Each structure stands twice: as structure tokens, then as C-alpha cells.
Coordinates of C-alpha atoms and ligand atoms in Angstrom, one line a residue:
Chain U
M1 CA 16.1 125.8 -213.0
T2 CA 14.1 125.7 -216.1
K3 CA 15.9 124.1 -219.0
K4 CA 14.2 125.8 -221.9
V5 CA 12.7 129.2 -222.7
A6 CA 10.0 129.7 -225.3
V7 CA 8.3 132.5 -227.2
V8 CA 4.6 132.2 -226.3
G9 CA 3.2 135.4 -227.6
V10 CA 4.0 138.0 -230.2
G11 CA 2.2 141.3 -231.0
Y12 CA 2.9 144.1 -233.4
T13 CA 1.5 147.2 -235.1
D14 CA 1.6 148.0 -238.7
F15 CA 4.8 149.7 -239.9
N16 CA 4.3 153.1 -241.3
S17 CA 6.6 156.0 -242.3
M18 CA 4.4 158.4 -240.3
T19 CA 1.9 157.7 -237.5
P20 CA 0.5 161.1 -236.5
E21 CA -2.7 159.5 -235.3
V22 CA -1.3 157.9 -232.2
S23 CA 1.2 158.7 -229.5
W24 CA 4.1 156.3 -228.8
K25 CA 2.2 155.2 -225.7
E26 CA -0.9 154.0 -227.6
F27 CA 1.3 152.4 -230.1
M28 CA 3.2 150.4 -227.5
Y29 CA -0.1 149.5 -225.9
E30 CA -1.4 148.0 -229.1
A31 CA 1.6 145.8 -229.7
C32 CA 1.7 144.6 -226.0
Q33 CA -2.0 144.0 -225.8
K34 CA -1.9 141.9 -228.9
A35 CA 1.1 139.9 -227.6
Y36 CA -0.6 139.3 -224.2
I37 CA -3.8 138.1 -226.0
D38 CA -1.7 135.9 -228.3
A39 CA -0.1 134.3 -225.2
G40 CA -3.3 134.2 -223.3
V41 CA -1.8 136.0 -220.3
D42 CA -3.0 138.9 -218.1
P43 CA -0.1 141.3 -217.7
R44 CA -1.4 142.5 -214.4
E45 CA -1.4 139.0 -212.9
D46 CA 0.7 136.6 -214.9
I47 CA 3.7 138.4 -216.2
D48 CA 6.6 138.6 -213.7
S49 CA 8.9 141.1 -215.4
F50 CA 8.8 143.6 -218.2
I51 CA 11.7 144.8 -220.5
T52 CA 11.6 147.6 -223.0
C53 CA 14.4 148.4 -225.4
S54 CA 15.0 152.1 -226.3
E55 CA 17.4 154.9 -226.7
D56 CA 16.6 158.2 -225.0
Y57 CA 17.7 160.3 -228.0
W58 CA 15.4 158.6 -230.4
E59 CA 12.5 159.2 -228.0
G60 CA 13.4 162.8 -226.8
F61 CA 13.2 161.8 -223.2
S62 CA 15.9 161.4 -220.6
I63 CA 15.4 158.3 -218.5
F64 CA 12.8 157.1 -221.0
D65 CA 12.2 153.9 -219.0
E66 CA 10.3 155.9 -216.5
F67 CA 7.6 156.6 -219.1
V68 CA 6.9 153.0 -220.2
P69 CA 5.1 151.1 -217.3
D70 CA 1.6 152.4 -218.1
Q71 CA 1.3 151.2 -221.7
I72 CA 3.0 147.8 -221.3
G73 CA 1.0 146.7 -218.1
A74 CA 4.0 147.1 -215.8
V75 CA 2.9 149.7 -213.3
L76 CA 4.3 148.8 -209.8
R77 CA 5.9 145.6 -211.3
P78 CA 9.5 144.7 -212.0
C79 CA 10.4 146.7 -215.1
C80 CA 13.6 147.8 -216.8
T81 CA 14.9 149.2 -220.0
V82 CA 17.7 147.8 -222.1
C83 CA 19.4 150.7 -223.9
G84 CA 19.7 148.9 -227.2
D85 CA 18.2 146.7 -229.8
G86 CA 15.2 144.4 -229.1
L87 CA 17.3 141.2 -229.4
Y88 CA 19.3 142.3 -226.4
G89 CA 15.9 142.5 -224.6
L90 CA 15.1 138.9 -225.6
G91 CA 18.4 137.8 -224.2
N92 CA 17.8 139.6 -221.0
A93 CA 14.4 138.0 -220.7
Y94 CA 15.9 134.6 -221.3
M95 CA 18.4 135.2 -218.5
Q96 CA 15.8 136.4 -216.1
I97 CA 13.7 133.3 -216.7
K98 CA 16.8 131.1 -216.3
T99 CA 17.3 132.5 -212.8
G100 CA 14.2 130.8 -211.8
K101 CA 12.9 134.0 -210.3
M102 CA 10.7 134.9 -213.3
N103 CA 8.4 132.5 -215.2
I104 CA 6.9 134.8 -217.8
V105 CA 8.6 138.0 -219.1
A106 CA 7.5 140.5 -221.7
V107 CA 9.8 142.3 -224.1
E108 CA 8.9 145.4 -226.1
A109 CA 10.8 147.6 -228.6
H110 CA 9.5 150.2 -231.0
S111 CA 10.4 153.1 -233.3
K112 CA 8.5 156.4 -233.2
I113 CA 11.3 157.9 -235.2
S114 CA 8.9 160.3 -237.0
D115 CA 8.7 162.3 -233.8
L116 CA 12.4 163.2 -234.2
L117 CA 12.9 166.2 -236.5
T118 CA 16.7 166.4 -236.5
F119 CA 17.5 162.8 -237.2
G120 CA 20.9 163.4 -238.8
D121 CA 22.1 165.5 -235.9
I122 CA 21.0 163.0 -233.3
G123 CA 22.9 160.4 -235.5
L124 CA 26.0 162.5 -235.3
F125 CA 25.6 162.6 -231.6
S126 CA 26.6 159.0 -231.4
Y127 CA 30.0 159.7 -232.9
D128 CA 33.1 160.3 -230.7
P129 CA 33.0 164.1 -229.8
I130 CA 36.7 164.7 -229.8
F131 CA 37.9 162.9 -232.9
D132 CA 35.0 162.0 -235.1
R133 CA 32.2 164.6 -234.8
P134 CA 34.5 167.6 -235.6
V135 CA 35.4 165.8 -238.9
T136 CA 31.7 165.5 -239.9
G137 CA 31.4 169.2 -240.2
S138 CA 33.6 171.9 -238.7
V139 CA 32.6 173.0 -235.3
D140 CA 35.4 175.5 -234.7
R141 CA 33.4 177.2 -232.1
T142 CA 34.8 179.5 -229.5
H143 CA 32.0 179.6 -227.2
F144 CA 31.5 178.4 -223.7
A145 CA 28.0 177.5 -222.4
G146 CA 28.7 177.7 -218.7
I147 CA 28.7 174.9 -216.2
P148 CA 26.2 174.5 -213.4
S149 CA 27.7 176.5 -210.7
Y150 CA 26.9 177.9 -207.4
E151 CA 29.5 180.6 -207.7
K152 CA 28.0 184.0 -207.3
N153 CA 30.1 185.6 -210.0
S154 CA 30.4 182.8 -212.5
P155 CA 30.6 184.2 -216.0
K156 CA 27.5 184.3 -218.2
P157 CA 27.5 181.8 -221.1
L158 CA 29.5 183.2 -224.0
V159 CA 27.9 182.3 -227.3
G160 CA 30.6 182.7 -229.9
K161 CA 30.6 182.5 -233.6
T162 CA 30.1 179.2 -235.3
N163 CA 32.5 178.8 -238.1
E164 CA 30.6 176.0 -239.7
K165 CA 31.0 174.0 -242.9
E166 CA 28.1 171.9 -244.0
R167 CA 27.9 168.8 -242.0
I168 CA 27.9 165.2 -243.4
H169 CA 24.9 162.9 -242.7
P170 CA 26.0 160.2 -240.2
Y171 CA 25.2 157.4 -242.7
F172 CA 28.6 158.1 -244.4
L173 CA 30.1 155.5 -242.2
A174 CA 28.2 152.8 -244.1
G175 CA 29.9 154.1 -247.2
L176 CA 33.3 153.5 -245.5
E177 CA 32.3 150.0 -244.5
M178 CA 30.8 149.0 -247.9
Q179 CA 33.9 150.2 -249.7
N180 CA 35.9 147.9 -247.5
F181 CA 33.5 145.0 -247.9
L182 CA 33.5 145.2 -251.7
R183 CA 37.3 145.3 -251.9
K184 CA 37.8 142.5 -249.5
T185 CA 35.2 140.0 -250.8
G186 CA 35.0 140.9 -254.5
T187 CA 31.3 141.5 -254.0
T188 CA 29.9 143.9 -256.6
E189 CA 27.7 146.9 -256.3
E190 CA 25.2 145.1 -258.6
Q191 CA 25.0 142.2 -256.2
C192 CA 24.2 144.7 -253.4
A193 CA 21.6 146.3 -255.6
K194 CA 20.1 142.8 -256.1
V195 CA 19.5 142.6 -252.3
V196 CA 17.4 145.7 -252.5
V197 CA 15.4 144.3 -255.4
K198 CA 14.8 141.0 -253.6
N199 CA 13.8 142.4 -250.2
K200 CA 11.5 145.1 -251.6
K201 CA 9.8 142.4 -253.7
N202 CA 9.5 140.1 -250.7
A203 CA 7.8 142.9 -248.8
F204 CA 4.8 142.5 -251.2
N205 CA 3.9 139.3 -249.2
N206 CA 4.1 141.1 -245.9
P207 CA 0.9 143.1 -245.3
N208 CA 2.7 145.2 -242.6
A209 CA 5.6 146.3 -244.7
E210 CA 5.8 150.0 -245.8
Y211 CA 8.3 150.0 -248.7
E212 CA 7.4 147.1 -251.1
V213 CA 8.0 148.0 -254.7
N214 CA 9.0 146.2 -257.9
I215 CA 12.3 147.7 -259.1
T216 CA 15.2 146.5 -261.1
I217 CA 19.0 146.3 -260.4
E218 CA 19.3 149.1 -263.0
D219 CA 16.9 151.3 -260.9
V220 CA 19.1 150.8 -257.9
M221 CA 22.4 151.3 -259.8
N222 CA 21.0 154.5 -261.4
S223 CA 19.9 156.0 -258.1
E224 CA 22.2 158.8 -257.0
Y225 CA 25.3 158.2 -254.9
L226 CA 24.8 159.5 -251.4
F227 CA 27.9 158.0 -249.7
K228 CA 29.8 156.3 -252.5
P229 CA 29.6 153.4 -253.0
I230 CA 26.2 153.6 -251.3
K231 CA 23.3 154.8 -253.5
K232 CA 20.0 156.2 -252.5
L233 CA 18.1 152.9 -252.9
D234 CA 20.7 150.9 -251.0
I235 CA 19.5 152.5 -247.8
S236 CA 16.4 151.4 -245.7
L237 CA 14.0 154.2 -244.9
N238 CA 12.6 154.9 -241.5
V239 CA 9.4 153.5 -240.2
D240 CA 7.4 153.7 -237.0
G241 CA 6.2 150.5 -235.4
A242 CA 6.1 148.5 -232.1
I243 CA 6.7 144.8 -231.5
A244 CA 6.2 142.9 -228.2
F245 CA 7.2 139.3 -227.2
V246 CA 6.1 137.2 -224.3
L247 CA 8.6 134.6 -223.2
A248 CA 8.0 131.7 -220.7
S249 CA 9.8 129.0 -218.9
E250 CA 9.2 125.4 -219.9
E251 CA 7.1 124.9 -216.8
A252 CA 5.0 128.0 -217.5
V253 CA 4.5 126.9 -221.2
K254 CA 2.6 123.8 -220.0
K255 CA 0.0 125.9 -218.3
L256 CA -0.6 128.0 -221.4
D257 CA -2.6 127.0 -224.5
V258 CA 0.1 127.9 -227.0
E259 CA 2.5 126.3 -229.5
P260 CA 5.9 127.3 -228.1
I261 CA 8.7 128.4 -230.3
W262 CA 11.9 127.8 -228.3
L263 CA 14.6 130.4 -228.0
R264 CA 17.5 128.0 -228.3
G265 CA 20.5 130.1 -228.6
F266 CA 21.6 133.7 -228.0
G267 CA 24.7 135.8 -228.3
W268 CA 26.0 139.3 -228.4
S269 CA 29.2 141.1 -229.0
S270 CA 30.7 144.6 -229.3
E271 CA 33.6 146.0 -231.3
T272 CA 35.8 148.9 -230.2
P273 CA 34.3 152.2 -231.0
W274 CA 37.5 153.4 -232.7
I275 CA 36.5 153.7 -236.3
S276 CA 40.2 153.5 -237.4
T277 CA 40.9 150.3 -235.4
R278 CA 37.8 148.1 -235.7
S279 CA 37.5 145.5 -238.3
M280 CA 34.5 146.8 -240.4
D281 CA 33.9 143.1 -241.1
A282 CA 31.0 142.7 -238.8
N283 CA 33.1 140.8 -236.3
Y284 CA 30.4 141.6 -233.7
A285 CA 28.0 139.4 -235.7
M286 CA 30.6 136.6 -236.2
L287 CA 31.3 136.4 -232.4
A288 CA 27.6 136.8 -231.4
S289 CA 26.7 133.9 -233.7
R290 CA 29.5 131.7 -232.4
M291 CA 28.2 132.2 -228.9
A292 CA 24.7 131.3 -230.0
Y293 CA 25.8 128.3 -232.0
K294 CA 27.7 126.9 -229.1
M295 CA 24.6 127.3 -226.9
T296 CA 22.4 125.6 -229.5
D297 CA 24.9 122.8 -230.3
I298 CA 25.1 123.9 -233.9
N299 CA 28.3 122.8 -235.6
N300 CA 27.5 123.4 -239.2
P301 CA 25.2 126.4 -239.4
R302 CA 24.9 126.2 -243.2
K303 CA 23.3 122.8 -242.9
E304 CA 21.4 123.1 -239.6
I305 CA 19.8 126.6 -240.1
D306 CA 16.9 126.6 -242.5
F307 CA 16.4 130.3 -243.0
A308 CA 17.8 133.7 -241.9
E309 CA 16.5 137.2 -241.0
V310 CA 19.6 139.4 -240.9
D311 CA 20.1 143.1 -240.5
D312 CA 19.9 144.7 -244.0
R313 CA 19.6 148.4 -243.1
F314 CA 22.1 149.0 -245.9
S315 CA 22.0 146.5 -248.8
Y316 CA 25.6 145.3 -248.4
K317 CA 24.9 144.5 -244.7
E318 CA 22.7 141.5 -245.6
L319 CA 25.6 139.9 -247.5
Q320 CA 28.2 141.0 -245.0
H321 CA 26.1 139.6 -242.1
L322 CA 25.4 136.2 -243.9
E323 CA 29.2 135.8 -244.2
A324 CA 29.9 136.8 -240.6
L325 CA 27.3 134.3 -239.4
G326 CA 29.1 131.6 -241.2
L327 CA 26.1 131.0 -243.5
A328 CA 28.3 131.8 -246.5
E329 CA 32.0 131.8 -247.1
S330 CA 33.7 135.2 -247.5
G331 CA 32.8 136.5 -250.9
E332 CA 30.1 133.8 -251.4
A333 CA 27.0 135.5 -250.2
G334 CA 26.6 137.6 -253.4
K335 CA 27.0 134.4 -255.5
M336 CA 24.3 132.7 -253.4
L337 CA 22.1 135.6 -254.0
D338 CA 22.8 135.4 -257.8
S339 CA 22.0 131.7 -257.9
G340 CA 18.7 132.2 -256.0
D341 CA 19.7 130.5 -252.8
L342 CA 18.4 133.4 -250.7
D343 CA 14.9 133.4 -252.3
L344 CA 11.8 131.9 -250.8
N345 CA 12.4 128.5 -252.4
G346 CA 16.2 128.7 -252.2
S347 CA 18.5 126.7 -249.9
L348 CA 18.8 129.6 -247.4
P349 CA 15.7 131.9 -247.7
T350 CA 16.9 135.3 -246.3
N351 CA 14.8 138.3 -245.2
I352 CA 11.6 136.8 -246.6
S353 CA 9.8 139.3 -244.4
G354 CA 11.0 142.0 -246.7
G355 CA 13.8 142.9 -244.2
S356 CA 14.5 146.5 -243.2
L357 CA 14.8 147.5 -246.9
G358 CA 11.2 146.3 -247.5
I359 CA 9.6 146.9 -244.1
G360 CA 11.6 149.9 -243.1
N361 CA 14.2 150.7 -240.5
C362 CA 12.5 150.3 -237.1
F363 CA 15.6 151.2 -235.0
E364 CA 15.6 149.5 -231.6
A365 CA 12.8 147.2 -232.8
T366 CA 14.9 146.0 -235.7
G367 CA 16.0 142.8 -233.9
L368 CA 12.5 142.0 -232.8
Q369 CA 11.3 142.4 -236.4
K370 CA 13.9 139.8 -237.4
A371 CA 12.9 137.5 -234.5
L372 CA 9.2 138.1 -235.2
E373 CA 9.6 136.8 -238.8
V374 CA 11.4 133.7 -237.5
V375 CA 8.6 133.0 -235.0
I376 CA 5.9 133.6 -237.7
Q377 CA 7.7 131.2 -240.1
L378 CA 8.2 128.5 -237.4
R379 CA 4.6 128.7 -236.4
G380 CA 3.7 128.2 -240.0
H381 CA 1.8 131.5 -240.1
G382 CA 3.7 133.0 -243.0
G383 CA 0.8 132.9 -245.5
K384 CA 2.0 133.7 -249.0
R385 CA 5.6 134.0 -247.8
Q386 CA 5.6 130.7 -245.8
I387 CA 8.9 128.8 -246.2
E388 CA 8.3 125.0 -246.5
D389 CA 9.6 122.6 -243.9
V390 CA 11.4 124.9 -241.5
H391 CA 12.7 123.8 -238.1
T392 CA 15.4 126.2 -237.1
G393 CA 15.7 129.9 -237.9
I394 CA 18.3 132.6 -237.1
S395 CA 17.7 136.3 -236.4
Q396 CA 20.5 138.8 -236.2
S397 CA 20.6 142.5 -235.6
W398 CA 23.2 145.3 -235.5
R399 CA 22.8 148.4 -233.4
G400 CA 23.0 150.6 -236.4
I401 CA 25.3 153.5 -237.5
P402 CA 27.9 154.1 -236.1
S403 CA 27.9 151.0 -233.8
G404 CA 30.0 147.9 -234.0
S405 CA 27.6 145.9 -231.9
G406 CA 25.0 143.3 -232.5
A407 CA 23.1 140.2 -231.3
V408 CA 21.9 136.9 -232.6
A409 CA 19.0 134.7 -231.5
I410 CA 18.3 131.2 -232.8
F411 CA 14.8 129.7 -232.6
G412 CA 13.4 126.3 -233.1
R413 CA 10.2 124.4 -233.0
Chain W
M1 CA 51.9 160.6 -193.3
M2 CA 49.3 163.3 -193.6
T3 CA 46.8 163.6 -190.9
I4 CA 43.4 165.2 -191.3
K5 CA 42.2 167.0 -188.3
S6 CA 38.7 166.1 -187.1
K7 CA 35.8 168.4 -187.4
T8 CA 35.9 168.9 -183.6
E9 CA 39.3 170.6 -184.0
G10 CA 37.7 173.3 -186.2
Y11 CA 38.3 171.8 -189.7
P12 CA 36.0 170.1 -192.1
R13 CA 36.7 166.3 -192.3
Y14 CA 37.3 166.5 -196.0
A15 CA 39.5 168.9 -197.9
P16 CA 37.2 171.3 -199.8
G17 CA 39.8 171.9 -202.6
T18 CA 39.5 174.4 -205.3
H19 CA 36.6 174.1 -207.8
V20 CA 37.2 174.6 -211.5
S21 CA 35.3 177.7 -212.2
G22 CA 33.5 178.7 -215.4
R23 CA 36.2 181.3 -215.9
D24 CA 38.9 178.6 -215.8
I25 CA 37.1 176.9 -218.7
S26 CA 36.5 180.0 -220.8
N27 CA 40.1 181.1 -220.3
K28 CA 41.1 177.6 -221.5
N29 CA 43.1 176.9 -218.3
V30 CA 41.5 173.5 -218.6
T31 CA 41.1 171.7 -221.9
Y32 CA 37.8 170.7 -223.3
S33 CA 36.0 169.7 -226.4
W34 CA 32.8 171.4 -227.5
W35 CA 29.8 170.1 -229.4
E36 CA 26.3 171.5 -229.8
P37 CA 23.7 169.2 -231.4
E38 CA 20.6 170.4 -233.1
V39 CA 17.8 168.7 -231.2
Q40 CA 14.1 169.0 -232.2
Y41 CA 11.2 166.7 -231.7
S42 CA 7.5 167.0 -232.4
W43 CA 5.6 164.3 -230.5
S44 CA 2.4 163.0 -232.0
L45 CA -0.3 163.5 -229.3
G46 CA -2.7 160.7 -230.1
P47 CA -6.4 160.8 -229.3
A48 CA -6.1 161.3 -225.5
Y49 CA -3.6 164.1 -225.1
G50 CA -4.7 165.6 -228.4
R51 CA -8.3 166.0 -227.2
F52 CA -7.2 167.2 -223.8
L53 CA -5.1 170.1 -225.3
Q54 CA -7.8 171.0 -227.8
E55 CA -10.3 171.3 -224.9
L56 CA -7.8 173.5 -223.0
K57 CA -7.8 175.7 -226.0
K58 CA -11.6 176.0 -225.5
G59 CA -11.0 176.8 -221.8
K60 CA -12.1 173.3 -220.6
I61 CA -10.5 170.4 -218.8
I62 CA -11.5 166.9 -219.9
G63 CA -10.8 163.5 -218.5
R64 CA -11.5 159.8 -219.3
S65 CA -13.2 157.2 -217.2
C66 CA -12.4 153.6 -216.6
K67 CA -15.5 151.6 -215.7
K68 CA -13.6 148.7 -214.3
C69 CA -11.7 150.6 -211.5
E70 CA -14.2 153.4 -211.6
R71 CA -11.6 156.1 -211.9
V72 CA -12.0 159.4 -213.6
I73 CA -8.5 160.0 -215.1
V74 CA -6.9 163.4 -216.0
P75 CA -4.9 164.0 -218.0
P76 CA -6.9 161.5 -220.0
R77 CA -5.4 158.3 -221.4
M78 CA -6.9 155.8 -223.9
F79 CA -6.0 152.9 -221.7
C80 CA -6.1 152.3 -217.9
E81 CA -2.7 151.6 -216.6
Y82 CA -4.1 149.6 -213.6
C83 CA -6.7 147.5 -215.4
Y84 CA -4.8 147.3 -218.7
R85 CA -7.9 147.8 -220.8
S86 CA -9.2 150.7 -223.0
T87 CA -10.8 153.5 -221.1
D88 CA -14.5 154.2 -221.7
E89 CA -15.9 157.8 -221.8
W90 CA -14.9 161.4 -222.0
I91 CA -15.9 163.5 -219.0
Y92 CA -15.7 167.3 -218.6
L93 CA -14.2 168.4 -215.2
K94 CA -14.1 171.7 -213.3
D95 CA -11.2 174.1 -213.5
T96 CA -10.9 174.1 -209.8
G97 CA -9.0 171.7 -207.5
K98 CA -7.0 171.1 -204.4
V99 CA -3.3 171.6 -203.7
E100 CA -1.8 168.1 -203.1
T101 CA 1.8 169.4 -202.6
F102 CA 4.0 172.3 -203.6
S103 CA 7.5 173.8 -203.5
I104 CA 8.8 177.3 -203.6
S105 CA 11.7 177.3 -206.0
Y106 CA 14.5 179.8 -206.0
L107 CA 17.1 178.6 -208.6
D108 CA 17.2 178.6 -212.4
P109 CA 18.5 175.5 -214.3
N110 CA 22.1 176.9 -214.0
A111 CA 21.6 177.0 -210.2
R112 CA 21.6 180.8 -210.2
R113 CA 19.2 182.5 -207.9
I114 CA 16.1 184.0 -209.5
K115 CA 14.5 187.2 -208.2
E116 CA 10.9 186.1 -207.7
P117 CA 10.5 182.5 -206.4
I118 CA 8.4 180.3 -208.6
L119 CA 5.5 178.6 -206.8
I120 CA 4.9 175.2 -208.3
G121 CA 2.8 172.2 -207.2
V122 CA 0.4 169.4 -207.9
I123 CA -3.3 170.1 -208.2
S124 CA -6.0 167.4 -208.0
I125 CA -8.8 168.5 -210.3
D126 CA -12.4 168.6 -209.0
G127 CA -14.5 165.9 -210.7
A128 CA -11.6 163.6 -211.2
S129 CA -10.6 160.8 -208.9
P130 CA -8.4 161.7 -205.9
M131 CA -4.8 162.3 -206.8
H132 CA -5.6 162.9 -210.5
G133 CA -4.6 166.2 -211.9
F134 CA -1.4 167.9 -213.0
M135 CA 1.5 170.1 -212.1
H136 CA 1.1 173.9 -212.5
Y137 CA 2.1 177.3 -211.2
F138 CA 0.4 179.2 -208.4
N139 CA 0.1 183.0 -208.3
D140 CA -2.1 185.8 -206.9
M141 CA -0.8 184.8 -203.4
K142 CA 2.1 185.3 -201.2
P143 CA 4.5 182.2 -200.9
E144 CA 3.7 181.9 -197.3
D145 CA -0.1 181.6 -198.0
L146 CA 0.4 178.5 -200.2
K147 CA -0.8 175.4 -198.2
I148 CA -1.5 171.7 -198.8
G149 CA -5.2 171.1 -199.1
M150 CA -5.9 174.7 -200.3
K151 CA -8.7 175.1 -202.8
V152 CA -7.5 176.7 -206.1
K153 CA -9.0 177.8 -209.4
A154 CA -7.4 178.1 -212.9
V155 CA -6.6 181.5 -214.3
W156 CA -6.8 181.1 -218.1
K157 CA -5.1 183.0 -220.9
S158 CA -7.5 184.9 -223.2
E159 CA -9.1 182.8 -225.9
K160 CA -6.9 184.5 -228.5
E161 CA -3.7 183.7 -226.6
R162 CA -4.6 180.0 -226.1
T163 CA -2.7 177.5 -228.3
G164 CA -3.7 174.1 -227.1
S165 CA -1.0 173.8 -224.4
I166 CA -1.0 173.1 -220.7
T167 CA 0.1 176.7 -220.3
D168 CA -3.2 177.9 -221.7
I169 CA -3.9 177.9 -218.0
K170 CA -1.6 180.7 -216.8
Y171 CA -1.6 179.5 -213.2
F172 CA -3.9 178.5 -210.3
K173 CA -5.0 181.2 -207.8
P174 CA -6.6 180.8 -204.3
M175 CA -10.3 180.0 -204.7
N176 CA -12.6 182.7 -203.4
E177 CA -16.1 182.2 -202.0
G178 CA -17.8 183.4 -205.2
D179 CA -15.7 181.1 -207.5
K180 CA -17.4 178.2 -209.1
Ligands
ZN1 ZN1 -9.1 150.9 -214.7

């Protein structure tokens, strides 16, 4: 059994709010082809297994995995889809390689969210249909749509009146969580605003980012409340983009002309879906990181981890996640931000890529965006945003609203 | 202990039971929760499908070639899924082809019987590599006349009616001797 698994290739498209010029297939092809060239492998010969990460409802296809082999080089090859974030895909690739059955595995995740016209409604579709959805906008409907039936005289669908209030956007859940986070930790809205300022500024040094801008804490504080205490500028905006990784066993790495970046630890965890019962403290991230630290033999993450790329799809999430990962004490992440610790030259540079606030929300590709930055930094390819003297980096992702699930991956040189 | 009589004794081997009917649900004899999402997508076509549909609007079928595996691919793609490389050239094809397989379908999505069966099948397009074409309707024929290997020709909507969709072709009809 191979002892170690490495990232040997990465490929990615630009991240853009709209990509009308390409279909999702051409887009995935671009990211994968770049990753295969980066690794120096021929997907039709050298790659043993292919994994994509996607959600059918984002794509608008049922059984979306049936539509992926062509553009990732996987026709008539072992191929599967992980219904979730890209970091879960990396973990699955790791496990496949550890079986000894596969030597080289490709992982792809993307967002083509601009194809989806009813984003909020699909978002609500991820809430519990009996207890939560009805409270997001009255659906006191009396109609019956009919069930598939072979009965000769089954009644025709009755379409009744919809007695509908205006519905709430699904992101309101982040408002609930942020409220809880601020009260528990004493973090302020200004500190959350500062995350936005930092990450959007960092994005200037990432040529692939979409939402780089110089703004002030006041700009964020003065932006309108959307889900109090969340304001308009606290929220990452959607982007399209595709990212691909090639992973290889220690033995396969030797045959490739690449500088390996080792996937040293991995973990994942899920909360209960009951909104009333779960912690709202990102316990999923806490437990996922503990699993990854154990695997990596990390006892003091604050000392042993040089930099972090964490899920920041809402501003407070960056601070909440840093605390859950044990990289800051409870209530300390905001103070670290204030003292410059999370900046490029700080003691724990965080979301130097620009994060989701600066790059954009790439949905199932979010985890791979975090992992991609860690790989770029460990390779020393960060250009203007290169962090000095880095050996170990952590990437963390959350499955997004309304989930209480997430994964962590730790990489080292 | 309950014994189930075997099929040979004149009973089915399983108890058929009583299905919940649609009426049971609409009368609320069983409980349920209802939700209806608003679901709309508009998929970007990209250069391959975009060109293909634009050509259909003009009444033409176009494919792409891959020089490595020497295939002529329709519907066109910008990359070859077998060679994993970019495809090379645009090639106009005929609007005739061969029936590869078909089915005569009698049920609607709610599994209710439709009056006129729908003839649907796969057509390999002339000028493309074997087994390259698309699925479409057949018409201007009796269901019993539809055969595998049969030569067929596209029946197009009028230029005014065409929108850049696969249904700009109304259906395929049997090819007559005079057809090109
Ligand atoms: Zn080819």
C-alpha cells in the first residue's frame, strides 16, 4: 500500500460572474486539460479513475454524473461523482489511491451557476420540506399534482390556489448563524466587515479573481442589511469556474516530472439537519479538522500550520471557521484580524487568494479553490501574493447554506 | 402462522394489497406535505452546440471532425472524447440518415395512455461517422412500417417557424427514391 498521496497537477479556468461564451462542458475540459498537462499525464492512458463533484440542482440535470465523462477524459473508464464539495472529491481520490487499486486519480469540480435562473428557489429546495420551507414563505396550497399511476380512472391533477406570501431568500440562515456567533464570541460587525475589506483587497493579487475592490469598513457597514446582521457586502457573489486536480501515489510520483505537494491529512463531518438542534458553531469544521490533524500528527495547529484558506462565503464564516479549526481561540479570530495576523505578512495569512469574497462563490468548487491556493503557495507560484517560507497549509470548506457539513485538507511540501 | 398459497394453487405468490390511489391523497385520507419549486435554467451553448443550432435554423446539419481518430462527429463537440484533444473542422452533413433503433411509445409521463403512439428513435446522419446522429421523431409512416436500417429524411419546419432548436426538424420520414 502506498504510504503517501500527492497533488501532481492542477488546472483551472478564470472565475467570472457570467460565462455565456462556453458551455459547462468546454469549461470542464479547459480545467482538466490544463491539470493533465501540468501533471504530464495522458488521461486516456495514465489516469486510473476520475471523480467529479456536483449537485444535480445546480446543474439542471438529474444524474449529472452521466454527462461528465467526455470532457474530463473518462469515457469508458472508472468514473464517479461525489455529490458535494470538491474537498470531498480529494478525500475520495486519496482513499482510492490508498486501496492500491488506483495510482493516479483526477478530481474535478466547477460552478456554472449563471445557468441557473431561479437561484433562490433552488436554495430553498435544500431546506426541510415539512418544517422549514413553509416558514420561508407561505405555501398554503390546496392542490394535488397527481402521482404516477396506472389506474384507469385516477383523478386529473388539481391545481389549487396558491395563497402565497413573499418568500425569503435562503441566505437568511446565515443571518441566524452570524447573530449567534457575534453574541457568543463578542466579535463585532466591524470585525466581520474587515474580513470583506481584506479579502477583496487580497484579490487584486489574484489575476483569476472576479470581485477585487478597494473598499473601507465604513462601506461594508453602510451597505444595506439583507439578513440582519448580514449586510449586502458581507456576502460573496456567485462566479462560474472550473478546477481540476491530479493526485498520485508515492510510487507514481517518481515516474512523473513534477514537484509533489503531499496531501497529508483529510477529514470531514456533518451536523444534524435540524436547524433548531444543531450548534451553529461550525462543529463540522472543528471535527473535520481534528480528524485531519490526527492523521497529519499535528498537535498544535496554531504553531504547525503556516497559512489557511477557509470558507468565507459570508464574512463572519472566516472568523468562525478559524476558531473552529483551532487556529484561534473562541473570540480571538477578530482580534487576530485587527492586529494584522491574517494579512500576507502576518503570523497566519488567511485567504490570501482573495477567498470567496474576492474570487466569488464557486459552489461545489469552493473547496478546490481553497486547496488550489494552498498548492500554489506551497509550490512557490504565488507571484505577488506569495507567502514567505511556507511548509504546511490548511484548506477548509463548508457545503454552503443551509448545510452543517464540511471538509478539511492539509497539504505539505 | 399464516401460509401463503403457491401460484400453482391459483393465487399469486405475493399479496397484491391495496394501492394508495390519487383520490386517497386528494381526499387527504393519507397525510402529505406539498412544495412546488420554481425551477428555470438557461444553459450557455458554447461554440459547438451554438453553431449546430444556428445551422439548424438555416435548415442545415453541421458536424465537427477529429483528425486523429478520423471521426465526423454530430452533434458537434469542441473536443474529441476518445482522443481528448480539440476537434478540427466544421463539416456540413446531409439531412438524411439511417434508423439505428426505435420504439413505439404509448404512455405519457404520468403513465396514462396516449391516443396516438409516438414513434421515436435514433438516426445516424449521412456524412457523419457510423453511430453519430441524434434522437428524433418519425412520422409519415405507419408504426408497423418503421424498421431498423430504414433510410429516412428530415422534414423541416418552415424558415419562419425555426428557432434554433433540435425541433426545427419536425420529424424524419421514410426516404423516397427521388429524395436527396
Ligand atoms: Zn478523436
